[in-house]
């Protein structure tokens, strides 16, 4: 199956000044596509750190995504770090300059020119309607940290990422988790390939535990759902979705 990792870059994330919402967004979207997001790493704006983590993730996963550090200011060092990771120069990309000229009503200044400096040989993907493209180096896809732009750019190229999607069923259960733990353990012995999650809830009026059952095999999931429904005590299930 296809695997992925996300490298979140920014002192503002590590200091708590900005909340990272790109990680949960990407996790949800990749799961829909059947790509396993197996690692999320958050690092500061340090070129050598960006390079080291990029190299490690690129060699370990099919797809790597980065979030943050591609703006015009002093702390936007992602392009330099990724260039270092692959031993490439950072060069001015003329097609990006031309995009800026088409979209901007002001002359191109040094700050804008900095944003067109990318690793040599990088692939530049058009994301229609946004002047700044998605830059790809090897299997590393470079995204901005601004959530609105991250999401728009991902949706514009999501067809590049494929896998076998998961099927999901949710059980809303009125029993406490401790009262159904033996049933869940037995279910996993019977269905060892099942992905089973158990999440206690405190302030829900109608149920106490949310159970999630997932599998890429729809018939396998259906059998597990039937087995769990049979084993739970009478009246324990609030609903199944």
PDB file of N, CA, C and O in Angstrom, residues 201-208 239:
ATOM      1  N   UNK A 201     -16.272   8.383  25.652  1.00  0.00           N
ATOM      2  CA  UNK A 201     -16.819   9.732  25.606  1.00  0.00           C
ATOM      3  C   UNK A 201     -17.363  10.105  26.983  1.00  0.00           C
ATOM      4  O   UNK A 201     -17.908   9.271  27.692  1.00  0.00           O
ATOM      5  N   UNK A 202     -17.212  11.355  27.355  1.00  0.00           N
ATOM      6  CA  UNK A 202     -17.599  11.793  28.699  1.00  0.00           C
ATOM      7  C   UNK A 202     -18.922  12.535  28.702  1.00  0.00           C
ATOM      8  O   UNK A 202     -19.787  12.281  29.543  1.00  0.00           O
ATOM      9  N   UNK A 203     -19.118  13.427  27.777  1.00  0.00           N
ATOM     10  CA  UNK A 203     -20.278  14.321  27.832  1.00  0.00           C
ATOM     11  C   UNK A 203     -21.361  13.995  26.816  1.00  0.00           C
ATOM     12  O   UNK A 203     -22.185  14.852  26.475  1.00  0.00           O
ATOM     13  N   UNK A 204     -21.363  12.773  26.303  1.00  0.00           N
ATOM     14  CA  UNK A 204     -22.398  12.370  25.351  1.00  0.00           C
ATOM     15  C   UNK A 204     -23.581  11.759  26.115  1.00  0.00           C
ATOM     16  O   UNK A 204     -23.396  10.893  26.971  1.00  0.00           O
ATOM     17  N   UNK A 205     -24.769  12.201  25.790  1.00  0.00           N
ATOM     18  CA  UNK A 205     -25.949  11.736  26.519  1.00  0.00           C
ATOM     19  C   UNK A 205     -26.385  10.338  26.116  1.00  0.00           C
ATOM     20  O   UNK A 205     -26.875   9.565  26.944  1.00  0.00           O
ATOM     21  N   UNK A 206     -26.184   9.962  24.854  1.00  0.00           N
ATOM     22  CA  UNK A 206     -26.763   8.710  24.355  1.00  0.00           C
ATOM     23  C   UNK A 206     -25.794   7.540  24.296  1.00  0.00           C
ATOM     24  O   UNK A 206     -26.214   6.403  24.111  1.00  0.00           O
ATOM     25  N   UNK A 207     -24.481   7.775  24.417  1.00  0.00           N
ATOM     26  CA  UNK A 207     -23.525   6.668  24.352  1.00  0.00           C
ATOM     27  C   UNK A 207     -22.275   7.007  25.170  1.00  0.00           C
ATOM     28  O   UNK A 207     -21.999   8.170  25.467  1.00  0.00           O
ATOM     29  N   UNK A 208     -21.519   5.949  25.515  1.00  0.00           N
ATOM     30  CA  UNK A 208     -20.318   6.117  26.332  1.00  0.00           C
ATOM     31  C   UNK A 208     -19.020   5.798  25.602  1.00  0.00           C
ATOM     32  O   UNK A 208     -17.967   6.249  26.015  1.00  0.00           O
ATOM     33  N   UNK A 239     -26.465   3.084  18.141  1.00  0.00           N
ATOM     34  CA  UNK A 239     -26.656   3.109  16.681  1.00  0.00           C
ATOM     35  C   UNK A 239     -25.367   2.667  16.001  1.00  0.00           C
ATOM     36  O   UNK A 239     -24.288   2.666  16.609  1.00  0.00           O
TER      37      UNK A 239
END
